[in-house]
Amino acid sequence: MLHSRTFLLCLAVWLLLWSVPAVVVAQDPERRTELVYGVNAYIGGRYEGDFYPRSVDTIYLVADAISVVSPRYTEVYYWPITNREVADWARLNEPVEGVLEIRRRGRLVAGLEATDYVVQYPEGLDLSPAVVYLGEEAHRQWNHFDESRREFRDRVSAYYNDLVTYRQDLDDRIEAGTLEGEPDPPPREPEPFLYSSTEVNRGFPVELPAGSYTVQVRTADGEVQPGSRRRLKVFEPLSAGVAMWAIPHDRYTFPEKSDDEGEVLYLRRGTLAYLQPHAQEEYRDIHLTRLMDPQDTSGRPDLYQWLQTDEIQDGVLVVTQGTRVVDRIERRSYAVRQITGAALGYEIHDQATTDLERLRERRPDFQGYPVDTRALPTSFRVHLEDADGQLVPGSRRRVRVVRPDSEPWLAIVPYVPVVLALVFTGSRRRRFVRLPRDQE
Amino acid sequence: MGFDRRLGKGRLLAAWLVCHRELRGLLFSPGTYLVVLLAGLAAHLFLNTLAQSIADSGLAVLSGAFNLPIYSVLFVTGLFLALASVTSISREREQGTLEVLFYGPVDVAAYIGGKLVSFGLAYLGLLALYLVCYALFAGTTGFAFAMPTWAVIGLSIPVVMHVVALGTFVSTATRRVRASLAWFLLILLMLLALQFSPDLLELAPVSNRFYPPLRLARIVLERINLAFTWVSPFALLIKGTEAVRRADALLYVYTTAISSCSVLVLAAGSMYLMWKGGVRS
């Protein structure tokens, strides 16, 4: 009996182990080697990196700005979860040697040699426009970045050492009872390291006027590299404008964005909002969508998109009512402080007027033009004036201060037509009175 | 029955009588009041929700507070008037009214012209009613009629007339009310499908085995849609709205002109079909 039970237990364990490999199936998609184009495309002051598999036959670039294209062999596979073709750069990443030929209507426009390049954001990734360096300069700037990074690391290390020493010294003085009055301020934390850079890569820098081209790689033996021919669409912004970001005082991390002058900013009475003007460029939807994501084919040629670039840092916000200037608001810097304790919340301090020294001296969390509805009329306009006192085109906006609720009697208004209908029907019935049955 | 030269100024009178009769029909139709009720309820609901959302969040950016209610109302009103135009002619033909009418001093130009003018006036009347209603809401809440809203309202007039003229055309091309309705709805569905199916095909996975034919289908549909830009009221409305958003006056005028020309072409087509087909069921 015992033997048979042991036997059954062993059999069950064996069956379980045997079945495990059958239910665990690896998601290992089929790969194929392809010539793809890796592209670092300039758009609105930054660079977007993506790759163009063979199934995407047109490369999109912005006119009159350096973008870098890099034809490479890699392994491409289809990933159903994201519905995209994906490159396995870790398995294969082999540059295609040769000259990048750019042609327009069959005529050779440029024959480009590959060069080293680096893309850097000196003031931070989303805080300053990108700069691209080519050739020897790329190596020099990369070394500069590397050196700055090392210096920052040393500063951080020194700060922590100083902090340990400071705390130790403070503990010793407390223990010895020699601490009198306010202790010395703690060492200052180094400024954050925002400088950002890519590594030195190799590619073909392309800078062309708007138009339709073809690109291909010509190898050293004079032949066109098979699979390297693609169409190249170079486009320029259709217009420029100003996007107005409105930051409500009570949720400063979620700004509302107004792209064009036809839009109205509605504010609740008593709201304090900060306006942040941003430069913006308008592109065709299809061009911008494809540049941002070459595999996204949802872009439409008959629609347009605004792309916001840098924050406009100069100028005065002028508040007008009709032709009368109601107020002129200067740009101010703000520091946000989390409320201490269990409750969530924060305080926004104007750095110019706050009593807290630490908030005054630190880097501002955001800057903007404060619009206080308590001190302004219910309907007004705002626009940005540059340093010369000229209106910044595209910066005009209408602002309305709305009541949080409507009059209760308004709920009756939609039913007025029904009453009218009943009146009409009644009057018609009176005019066309039915005859009694015996007279019909 | 065709274009009777002897009618002269009498044609205007005949057209006005046809128009007057149709307007009376619409005035006593419960559908008209239902549409107005829907418009008022939509405005009240949307604006109350919006006011509540601004009260909660403190801030909202809108190209027009009335855009959403106006779009929904224009769509419903346009569809109602188009269906009224579809059923109007074929029902009169089916019931024999048309034959009796044409024994009098009425020709196809007076009849079709009168019908179209009546629907145009009905739309303008309804629009005026909506605007009064919305002005009351705007006055008490503080919401504004932004410039783009006015531009969309202006654009809606030729677009709605375009749909109505299409309904009239279908109605003159068919003999029975059911057939008119079926054909009209089929054409509307086809135009809607042409407008939005390329976007739906976009959802097809990139590398499955159906992708190449679906991609080809998308390109073909886009090309057909491009050709239909000249006749589809939906395409013209989207183009016009985009022109309003971009403040592109030239594109706005172009869209309005194309829509107005389509109304004239469809009206002429309706007259021709009625003249060729006769007035008997």
XYZ file of C-alpha atoms in Angstrom:
721
model
C 0.000 0.000 0.000
C 2.796 2.345 1.047
C 4.795 1.409 -2.048
C 1.899 2.126 -4.367
C 1.305 5.528 -2.701
C 4.981 6.465 -3.076
C 4.865 5.281 -6.653
C 1.807 7.462 -7.386
C 3.437 10.485 -5.730
C 6.612 10.043 -7.777
C 4.543 9.632 -10.926
C 2.645 12.878 -10.185
C 5.888 14.804 -9.597
C 7.385 13.404 -12.796
C 4.293 14.304 -14.802
C 4.339 17.818 -13.378
C 7.991 18.315 -14.258
C 7.436 16.796 -17.694
C 4.510 19.122 -18.422
C 6.267 22.359 -17.406
C 8.377 22.747 -20.565
C 5.238 22.177 -22.618
C 3.373 25.150 -21.113
C 6.299 27.596 -20.963
C 6.790 28.889 -24.499
C 9.439 31.514 -25.153
C 8.407 34.564 -27.160
C 11.277 34.435 -29.624
C 10.151 36.139 -32.844
C 11.607 35.425 -36.245
C 14.457 37.826 -37.053
C 15.720 38.944 -40.444
C 18.836 40.939 -41.332
C 17.935 44.279 -42.945
C 19.542 47.508 -44.023
C 17.818 50.141 -41.883
C 18.378 53.859 -41.401
C 19.055 55.086 -37.890
C 18.087 58.749 -37.783
C 18.732 61.488 -35.251
C 16.266 64.038 -36.565
C 16.263 67.680 -35.522
C 12.833 68.979 -34.586
C 11.972 72.136 -32.645
C 15.292 72.569 -30.837
C 15.843 68.912 -29.903
C 16.748 65.602 -31.523
C 14.476 62.580 -31.932
C 16.189 59.251 -32.491
C 14.449 56.416 -34.303
C 15.044 53.874 -37.031
C 13.445 53.297 -40.431
C 12.963 49.594 -41.245
C 12.719 48.484 -44.871
C 8.888 48.605 -44.724
C 9.038 52.398 -44.231
C 10.100 53.807 -47.571
C 10.245 57.554 -46.801
C 12.515 59.342 -44.341
C 11.199 62.669 -42.973
C 13.553 65.506 -41.928
C 13.209 69.203 -41.090
C 14.671 71.651 -43.614
C 17.765 73.815 -43.012
C 18.837 72.050 -39.813
C 21.414 69.315 -39.270
C 19.936 65.830 -38.838
C 22.093 62.736 -38.833
C 21.250 59.566 -40.770
C 23.111 56.341 -40.344
C 22.525 53.337 -42.623
C 23.172 50.130 -40.707
C 22.653 46.401 -40.893
C 20.693 45.020 -37.987
C 18.260 42.254 -37.130
C 14.620 43.302 -37.346
C 11.636 41.461 -35.921
C 7.933 42.102 -35.518
C 6.740 42.633 -31.965
C 2.961 42.035 -31.873
C 2.452 43.535 -28.407
C 3.323 47.035 -29.602
C 2.436 46.330 -33.261
C 5.849 47.506 -34.444
C 8.997 46.322 -36.120
C 11.865 46.390 -33.649
C 15.646 46.419 -34.214
C 17.837 44.103 -32.175
C 20.899 46.376 -32.060
C 22.578 44.204 -29.412
C 22.755 41.253 -31.802
C 23.807 43.128 -34.930
C 24.788 46.767 -35.418
C 27.016 47.084 -38.445
C 27.423 50.437 -40.228
C 27.143 50.451 -44.028
C 30.356 51.866 -45.491
C 30.208 54.185 -48.485
C 29.035 57.595 -49.642
C 25.476 58.754 -48.948
C 24.127 60.115 -52.207
C 21.205 62.540 -52.131
C 19.411 63.092 -55.424
C 16.612 65.369 -56.516
C 14.777 64.501 -59.730
C 17.652 62.192 -60.604
C 20.317 64.900 -60.223
C 23.006 64.435 -57.564
C 22.579 67.123 -54.881
C 25.124 65.907 -52.319
C 27.567 63.043 -51.759
C 28.170 62.856 -48.007
C 30.944 61.114 -46.068
C 30.288 59.601 -42.648
C 31.568 61.638 -39.713
C 31.593 61.470 -35.911
C 28.934 63.476 -34.134
C 27.586 64.196 -30.703
C 24.301 65.818 -29.610
C 24.384 67.865 -26.419
C 21.981 69.876 -24.243
C 24.250 72.270 -22.310
C 21.525 73.515 -19.903
C 19.552 70.293 -19.597
C 17.477 67.952 -21.742
C 14.199 69.898 -21.748
C 15.654 73.218 -20.632
C 17.853 74.279 -23.529
C 18.033 73.736 -27.284
C 20.178 70.874 -28.544
C 23.550 71.468 -30.174
C 25.139 69.015 -32.590
C 28.938 68.874 -32.972
C 30.643 67.173 -35.906
C 34.098 65.681 -36.558
C 36.938 66.670 -34.201
C 34.689 69.139 -32.394
C 32.421 66.242 -31.431
C 35.316 64.554 -29.605
C 36.359 67.830 -27.927
C 32.807 68.483 -26.691
C 32.409 64.904 -25.523
C 35.659 65.248 -23.518
C 34.376 68.500 -22.077
C 31.140 66.805 -21.042
C 33.039 63.874 -19.546
C 35.306 66.236 -17.615
C 32.288 68.222 -16.307
C 30.609 65.001 -15.245
C 33.716 63.907 -13.346
C 33.974 67.299 -11.652
C 30.334 67.040 -10.604
C 30.942 63.570 -9.195
C 33.878 64.980 -7.174
C 31.701 67.856 -5.941
C 28.987 65.450 -4.802
C 31.552 63.241 -3.103
C 33.080 66.279 -1.333
C 29.597 67.435 -0.287
C 28.781 64.093 1.344
C 32.173 64.024 3.101
C 31.580 67.567 4.378
C 28.083 66.606 5.492
C 29.375 63.591 7.455
C 32.054 65.779 9.081
C 29.494 68.492 9.876
C 27.081 66.021 11.504
C 29.884 64.347 13.428
C 31.112 67.725 14.667
C 27.584 68.732 15.658
C 27.047 65.447 17.558
C 30.379 65.879 19.351
C 29.526 69.435 20.388
C 26.068 68.386 21.613
C 27.598 65.502 23.567
C 30.260 67.751 25.071
C 27.648 70.409 25.845
C 29.664 73.064 24.034
C 26.979 73.989 21.524
C 25.837 77.520 22.124
C 23.350 79.478 20.070
C 22.475 78.568 16.468
C 24.792 75.944 14.897
C 26.651 76.775 11.684
C 24.626 76.215 8.486
C 25.152 72.785 6.875
C 27.295 72.506 3.715
C 25.458 73.510 0.533
C 24.323 70.816 -1.853
C 25.955 71.184 -5.289
C 23.760 72.449 -8.140
C 22.198 69.545 -10.069
C 24.067 68.313 -13.129
C 21.803 69.065 -16.083
C 24.383 69.042 -18.877
C 23.436 66.132 -21.151
C 25.184 64.471 -24.062
C 24.988 61.431 -26.304
C 28.113 59.377 -26.839
C 30.192 60.020 -29.947
C 28.417 58.228 -32.809
C 29.040 58.009 -36.516
C 26.643 59.064 -39.264
C 25.944 61.300 -42.246
C 24.984 64.879 -41.329
C 22.178 66.046 -43.644
C 21.133 69.698 -44.001
C 18.865 70.399 -46.966
C 16.255 72.899 -48.128
C 12.626 71.728 -48.244
C 11.800 69.307 -51.048
C 11.551 65.675 -52.109
C 14.760 63.696 -52.564
C 16.036 60.139 -52.749
C 18.938 58.767 -50.698
C 21.151 55.762 -51.364
C 24.553 54.471 -50.294
C 27.240 54.078 -52.978
C 29.945 51.645 -51.939
C 33.696 51.939 -52.664
C 33.309 49.763 -55.806
C 30.850 52.288 -57.292
C 27.732 50.140 -56.831
C 24.573 51.191 -55.043
C 24.217 49.187 -51.833
C 21.143 46.944 -52.288
C 18.219 47.975 -50.042
C 19.691 51.420 -49.324
C 17.477 53.473 -51.643
C 14.764 55.452 -49.815
C 12.711 58.526 -50.448
C 13.577 61.584 -48.368
C 10.980 64.235 -47.582
C 12.465 67.454 -46.214
C 9.853 69.865 -44.867
C 9.756 73.226 -43.154
C 7.373 74.787 -40.643
C 4.289 76.339 -42.251
C 3.998 79.096 -39.691
C 5.190 80.192 -36.269
C 3.155 81.259 -33.253
C 3.020 81.420 -29.481
C 1.524 78.732 -27.278
C 0.285 80.041 -23.957
C 0.571 77.558 -21.095
C -1.713 78.374 -18.187
C -0.625 76.932 -14.842
C -3.318 76.989 -12.154
C -2.016 77.836 -8.691
C -3.452 74.679 -7.157
C -2.037 72.148 -9.664
C 1.113 73.610 -11.102
C 2.346 70.347 -12.627
C -0.653 70.143 -15.013
C -0.645 73.209 -17.272
C -3.444 73.773 -19.760
C -2.144 74.661 -23.223
C -3.599 77.156 -25.642
C -2.198 76.802 -29.152
C -3.888 79.519 -31.133
C -5.377 82.953 -30.774
C -8.938 81.739 -31.378
C -8.928 79.920 -28.042
C -10.366 81.401 -24.865
C -8.923 80.912 -21.377
C -11.741 80.382 -18.892
C -10.847 80.990 -15.256
C -12.912 80.500 -12.113
C -13.415 83.720 -10.141
C -10.643 83.887 -7.549
C -8.194 81.704 -9.487
C -4.539 82.674 -9.651
C -2.931 81.328 -12.833
C 0.574 81.702 -14.219
C 0.937 82.173 -17.985
C 4.005 80.798 -19.735
C 4.486 81.752 -23.402
C 6.250 79.175 -25.581
C 7.434 79.550 -29.155
C 5.785 77.070 -31.501
C 5.914 75.959 -35.109
C 3.136 74.555 -37.257
C 3.667 71.468 -39.391
C 1.563 69.175 -41.519
C 0.266 66.349 -39.357
C 1.683 63.655 -41.656
C 5.211 65.155 -41.608
C 5.437 65.598 -37.863
C 3.849 62.229 -37.050
C 6.223 60.354 -39.366
C 9.285 62.197 -38.097
C 8.402 61.467 -34.467
C 7.528 57.847 -35.205
C 8.393 56.496 -38.676
C 6.116 53.462 -38.218
C 3.067 55.544 -37.312
C 1.047 55.924 -40.506
C -1.874 57.758 -38.891
C -0.628 61.232 -39.908
C -2.903 63.055 -42.333
C -1.852 65.453 -45.084
C -4.927 67.689 -44.633
C -4.451 68.281 -40.900
C -1.892 70.422 -39.054
C -0.117 70.259 -35.715
C 1.635 72.761 -33.496
C 4.982 71.815 -32.022
C 6.057 73.755 -28.962
C 9.742 74.586 -28.709
C 11.353 76.978 -26.195
C 9.806 79.068 -23.456
C 9.853 82.770 -24.386
C 11.827 84.446 -21.613
C 11.654 88.131 -22.538
C 8.791 90.558 -22.625
C 5.883 91.860 -20.613
C 2.336 90.486 -20.492
C -0.098 93.292 -21.247
C -3.701 93.023 -20.003
C -6.208 95.047 -22.028
C -9.936 95.669 -21.970
C -10.990 97.100 -25.318
C -8.242 99.600 -26.115
C -7.497 100.381 -22.449
C -4.403 98.846 -20.847
C -5.508 97.435 -17.500
C -2.212 95.996 -16.275
C 1.341 95.191 -17.319
C 2.680 92.022 -15.726
C 6.386 91.192 -15.428
C 7.723 87.650 -15.619
C 8.538 86.249 -12.188
C 10.355 83.237 -10.770
C 8.677 80.778 -8.423
C 9.859 78.107 -6.035
C 7.553 75.302 -4.966
C 7.790 73.909 -1.446
C 6.099 70.701 -0.357
C 4.068 71.112 2.814
C 5.715 69.098 5.578
C 3.675 66.552 7.499
C 1.237 63.835 6.548
C -1.089 66.037 4.498
C -0.385 66.411 0.781
C 0.072 69.861 -0.689
C 2.543 72.542 -1.661
C 3.122 76.251 -1.526
C 4.227 78.419 -4.446
C 6.587 81.194 -3.354
C 7.510 84.216 -5.419
C 11.294 84.151 -5.157
C 11.540 87.945 -5.194
C 9.319 88.437 -2.152
C 9.510 85.238 -0.094
C 10.887 85.378 3.455
C 12.495 81.952 3.128
C 16.133 82.462 2.170
C 16.640 78.915 0.876
C 13.782 79.345 -1.581
C 15.091 82.724 -2.714
C 18.499 81.369 -3.617
C 17.657 78.092 -5.276
C 16.998 77.507 -8.962
C 13.340 78.469 -9.741
C 10.889 75.600 -10.274
C 9.087 77.582 -12.923
C 8.733 81.090 -14.266
C 5.653 82.837 -15.576
C 3.320 85.825 -15.619
C 0.876 85.785 -12.668
C -2.742 86.522 -13.657
C -4.870 87.095 -10.563
C -8.592 87.108 -11.395
C -9.415 88.791 -8.071
C -7.794 91.993 -9.311
C -8.950 91.875 -12.948
C -12.262 92.409 -14.798
C -14.441 89.460 -15.899
C -13.512 89.761 -19.568
C -10.157 90.905 -20.865
C -7.378 90.116 -23.331
C -3.695 89.464 -22.798
C -0.766 89.686 -25.183
C 2.979 89.571 -24.943
C 5.068 92.636 -25.689
C 8.728 92.212 -26.605
C 11.648 94.308 -25.336
C 10.946 96.927 -28.047
C 7.333 97.287 -26.948
C 6.027 95.430 -30.011
C 3.245 92.842 -29.913
C 4.650 89.313 -30.238
C 2.652 87.807 -33.159
C 0.350 84.950 -32.140
C 0.462 85.785 -28.409
C -2.962 87.424 -28.075
C -5.541 85.533 -25.965
C -9.029 86.218 -24.689
C -9.636 85.520 -20.989
C -13.064 85.140 -19.372
C -13.782 84.744 -15.692
C -16.787 82.427 -15.420
C -19.306 81.808 -12.715
C -19.097 78.301 -11.295
C -22.848 77.693 -11.712
C -25.625 78.858 -14.030
C -29.021 80.274 -13.074
C -31.509 77.490 -12.124
C -34.222 78.947 -14.380
C -32.044 78.181 -17.405
C -32.966 74.510 -17.014
C -36.492 75.472 -18.180
C -35.315 77.085 -21.452
C -34.921 73.812 -23.443
C -38.558 72.913 -22.725
C -39.968 76.169 -24.145
C -40.163 74.713 -27.724
C -42.203 71.764 -26.439
C -44.712 74.220 -24.952
C -44.738 76.082 -28.276
C -45.382 72.808 -30.096
C -48.336 72.038 -27.845
C -49.744 75.547 -28.455
C -49.401 75.157 -32.239
C -50.929 71.690 -32.229
C -53.804 72.906 -30.042
C -54.521 75.873 -32.313
C -54.471 73.597 -35.363
C -56.881 71.169 -33.727
C -59.270 74.034 -32.954
C -59.182 75.075 -36.633
C -59.641 71.546 -37.967
C -62.248 70.217 -35.548
C -63.222 66.668 -36.390
C -66.840 66.091 -37.340
C -68.923 63.790 -35.129
C -68.897 60.194 -36.363
C -72.478 60.241 -37.633
C -71.723 63.255 -39.868
C -68.460 61.897 -41.403
C -43.787 70.588 -66.525
C -40.116 71.213 -67.265
C -38.879 74.787 -67.372
C -41.987 76.718 -68.423
C -40.983 80.065 -69.962
C -44.519 81.345 -69.855
C -44.483 81.413 -66.061
C -42.152 84.450 -65.879
C -42.622 86.263 -62.566
C -45.316 83.750 -61.682
C -42.540 81.228 -61.069
C -41.378 83.237 -58.066
C -44.885 83.241 -56.672
C -45.231 79.513 -57.289
C -41.856 78.884 -55.615
C -42.883 81.026 -52.657
C -46.144 79.056 -52.308
C -44.250 75.751 -52.373
C -41.812 77.177 -49.824
C -44.590 78.500 -47.617
C -46.402 75.172 -47.688
C -43.244 73.287 -46.755
C -42.446 75.719 -43.928
C -45.965 75.269 -42.527
C -45.411 71.514 -42.673
C -42.170 71.859 -40.716
C -43.760 74.246 -38.229
C -46.407 71.675 -37.352
C -44.051 68.725 -37.442
C -43.225 67.306 -33.985
C -39.726 66.460 -35.312
C -38.853 70.161 -35.475
C -39.622 70.666 -31.799
C -37.839 67.499 -30.837
C -34.690 68.794 -32.574
C -34.969 72.163 -30.817
C -35.511 70.419 -27.495
C -32.406 68.290 -28.093
C -30.410 71.437 -28.949
C -31.436 73.170 -25.750
C -30.799 70.110 -23.598
C -27.392 69.558 -25.214
C -26.359 73.167 -24.572
C -27.593 73.081 -20.986
C -25.905 69.761 -20.254
C -22.570 70.653 -21.893
C -22.328 74.123 -20.389
C -23.308 72.975 -16.903
C -20.697 70.208 -17.062
C -18.123 72.675 -18.331
C -18.929 75.229 -15.620
C -18.654 72.471 -13.021
C -15.321 71.318 -14.435
C -13.957 74.909 -14.341
C -15.282 75.279 -10.808
C -13.348 72.125 -9.830
C -10.125 72.731 -11.742
C -10.101 76.534 -11.789
C -9.086 76.730 -15.436
C -9.986 75.518 -18.932
C -8.755 76.353 -22.425
C -11.367 76.083 -25.176
C -11.578 77.227 -28.745
C -15.249 77.861 -27.988
C -17.393 76.816 -25.061
C -20.313 76.372 -27.444
C -18.447 74.306 -30.015
C -19.520 70.895 -28.765
C -23.226 71.744 -28.352
C -23.199 73.557 -31.688
C -21.559 70.667 -33.546
C -23.982 68.136 -32.119
C -26.964 70.377 -32.805
C -25.865 71.173 -36.355
C -25.444 67.481 -37.052
C -28.885 66.587 -35.696
C -30.602 69.539 -37.401
C -28.832 68.892 -40.706
C -29.826 65.228 -40.614
C -33.421 66.081 -39.689
C -33.800 68.580 -42.532
C -32.109 66.217 -44.986
C -34.471 63.384 -44.030
C -37.399 65.803 -44.320
C -36.234 66.752 -47.839
C -35.764 63.073 -48.798
C -39.244 62.073 -47.730
C -40.960 65.285 -48.834
C -40.718 64.900 -52.635
C -41.088 61.132 -52.881
C -44.067 61.161 -50.508
C -45.812 63.840 -52.571
C -45.074 61.816 -55.688
C -46.284 58.592 -54.042
C -49.527 60.208 -52.821
C -50.227 61.869 -56.184
C -49.933 65.418 -54.775
C -47.110 66.194 -57.166
C -49.186 65.307 -60.230
C -52.085 67.480 -59.067
C -49.679 70.313 -58.237
C -48.130 70.285 -61.703
C -51.539 70.731 -63.378
C -51.324 74.259 -61.958
C -48.818 77.006 -62.894
C -45.839 75.243 -61.305
C -42.705 73.982 -63.048
C -39.767 71.937 -61.753
C -37.617 75.031 -61.162
C -40.299 76.642 -58.963
C -40.966 73.359 -57.159
C -37.343 72.329 -56.402
C -36.273 75.935 -55.778
C -39.201 76.479 -53.393
C -38.404 73.260 -51.525
C -34.700 74.105 -51.104
C -35.430 77.686 -50.032
C -37.926 76.425 -47.467
C -35.336 74.092 -45.911
C -32.750 76.888 -45.973
C -35.163 79.271 -44.205
C -36.107 76.562 -41.720
C -32.421 76.038 -40.926
C -31.840 79.775 -40.477
C -34.901 79.993 -38.219
C -33.726 77.087 -36.095
C -30.223 78.563 -35.979
C -31.648 81.877 -34.731
C -33.599 80.002 -32.037
C -30.441 78.130 -30.934
C -28.469 81.360 -30.821
C -31.080 83.032 -28.605
C -30.967 80.026 -26.323
C -27.138 80.018 -26.255
C -26.992 83.773 -25.703
C -29.089 83.277 -22.557
C -26.633 80.628 -21.353
C -23.640 82.795 -22.280
C -25.060 85.842 -20.508
C -25.605 84.054 -17.228
C -22.443 81.902 -17.109
C -19.807 84.159 -18.665
C -18.947 81.785 -21.514
C -18.013 83.543 -24.722
C -18.992 83.143 -28.344
C -15.472 83.013 -29.769
C -14.738 84.007 -33.368
C -14.187 80.366 -34.489
C -17.686 79.498 -33.244
C -19.225 82.160 -35.476
C -17.111 80.965 -38.393
C -18.299 77.365 -37.891
C -21.924 78.560 -37.697
C -21.404 80.438 -40.989
C -19.841 77.372 -42.591
C -22.689 75.157 -41.393
C -25.229 76.972 -43.595
C -23.843 75.825 -46.989
C -22.862 72.412 -45.547
C -26.365 71.710 -44.212
C -27.867 72.966 -47.496
C -25.463 70.620 -49.288
C -26.858 67.629 -47.375
C -30.428 68.845 -47.939
C -29.782 69.241 -51.687
C -28.328 65.728 -51.728
C -31.534 64.507 -50.061
C -33.644 66.324 -52.656
C -31.573 64.824 -55.455
C -32.022 61.290 -54.105
C -35.705 61.939 -53.591
C -36.223 62.990 -57.220
C -34.180 60.039 -58.473
C -36.382 57.464 -56.720
C -40.083 56.725 -56.817
C -40.926 55.537 -53.330
C -40.331 56.976 -49.858
C -38.695 53.771 -48.641
C -36.344 53.638 -51.594
C -35.447 57.328 -51.134
C -34.648 56.832 -47.474
C -32.666 53.668 -48.135
C -30.598 55.263 -50.919
C -29.975 58.443 -48.934
C -28.822 56.575 -45.826
C -26.663 54.306 -47.976
C -24.981 57.310 -49.618
C -24.444 58.972 -46.234
C -22.946 55.779 -44.811
C -20.713 55.416 -47.854
C -19.451 58.999 -47.510
C -18.868 58.464 -43.783
C -17.033 55.219 -44.481
C -14.860 56.924 -47.089
C -14.057 59.650 -44.606
C -13.116 57.479 -41.680
C -12.206 54.022 -43.019
C -8.563 54.948 -43.885
C -8.105 55.767 -40.188
C -9.741 52.500 -39.173
C -7.506 50.495 -41.521
C -4.620 52.182 -39.753
C -5.224 49.840 -36.837
C -4.084 46.809 -38.873
C -0.873 45.264 -37.477
C 2.203 46.224 -39.504
C 3.648 42.805 -40.180
C 0.751 40.408 -40.332
C 0.051 38.703 -43.630
C -2.943 40.962 -44.343
C -0.934 44.156 -43.915
C 0.143 44.768 -47.563
C -3.390 44.421 -49.045
C -4.845 46.523 -46.211
C -2.213 49.186 -46.786
C -3.086 49.191 -50.482
C -6.781 49.442 -49.579
C -5.998 52.413 -47.336
C -4.140 54.192 -50.130
C -6.979 53.500 -52.592
C -9.573 54.747 -50.081
C -7.516 57.865 -49.417
C -7.366 58.595 -53.150
C -11.120 58.063 -53.558
C -11.693 60.241 -50.512
C -9.520 62.911 -52.089
C -11.721 62.825 -55.193
C -14.858 62.896 -53.014
C -13.607 66.029 -51.234
C -15.488 67.899 -53.954
C -18.817 66.240 -53.227
C -18.742 64.961 -49.654
C -20.251 67.390 -47.114
C -18.310 65.623 -44.335
C -14.973 66.194 -46.059
C -15.911 69.835 -46.673
C -16.966 70.309 -43.051
C -13.659 68.866 -41.785
C -11.697 70.991 -44.250
C -13.682 74.099 -43.267
C -13.239 73.451 -39.549
C -9.501 73.058 -40.087
C -9.528 76.358 -42.020
C -11.261 78.018 -39.051
C -8.732 76.558 -36.607
C -5.826 77.765 -38.719
C -7.519 81.110 -39.497
C -6.990 80.296 -43.184
C -9.460 82.644 -44.886
C -8.687 81.349 -48.375
C -9.419 77.717 -47.470
C -12.578 78.839 -45.646
C -13.863 80.715 -48.693
C -12.895 77.777 -50.932
C -14.826 75.302 -48.744
C -17.871 77.551 -48.550
C -17.791 78.145 -52.318
C -17.464 74.434 -53.116
C -20.353 73.622 -50.791
C -22.522 76.352 -52.340
C -21.653 75.175 -55.874
C -22.551 71.607 -54.877
C -25.981 72.846 -53.752
C -26.531 74.498 -57.156
C -25.315 71.427 -59.072
C -27.493 69.072 -57.013
C -30.496 71.408 -57.406
C -29.981 71.495 -61.174
C -29.607 67.689 -61.173
C -32.843 67.317 -59.198
C -34.692 69.549 -61.669
C -33.345 67.560 -64.592
C -34.282 64.215 -63.016
C -37.802 65.393 -62.206
C -38.247 66.791 -65.686
C -37.025 63.528 -67.277
C -38.699 61.159 -64.834
C -42.074 62.836 -64.579
C -44.229 63.326 -61.514
C -46.132 60.047 -61.441
C -45.193 57.321 -58.994
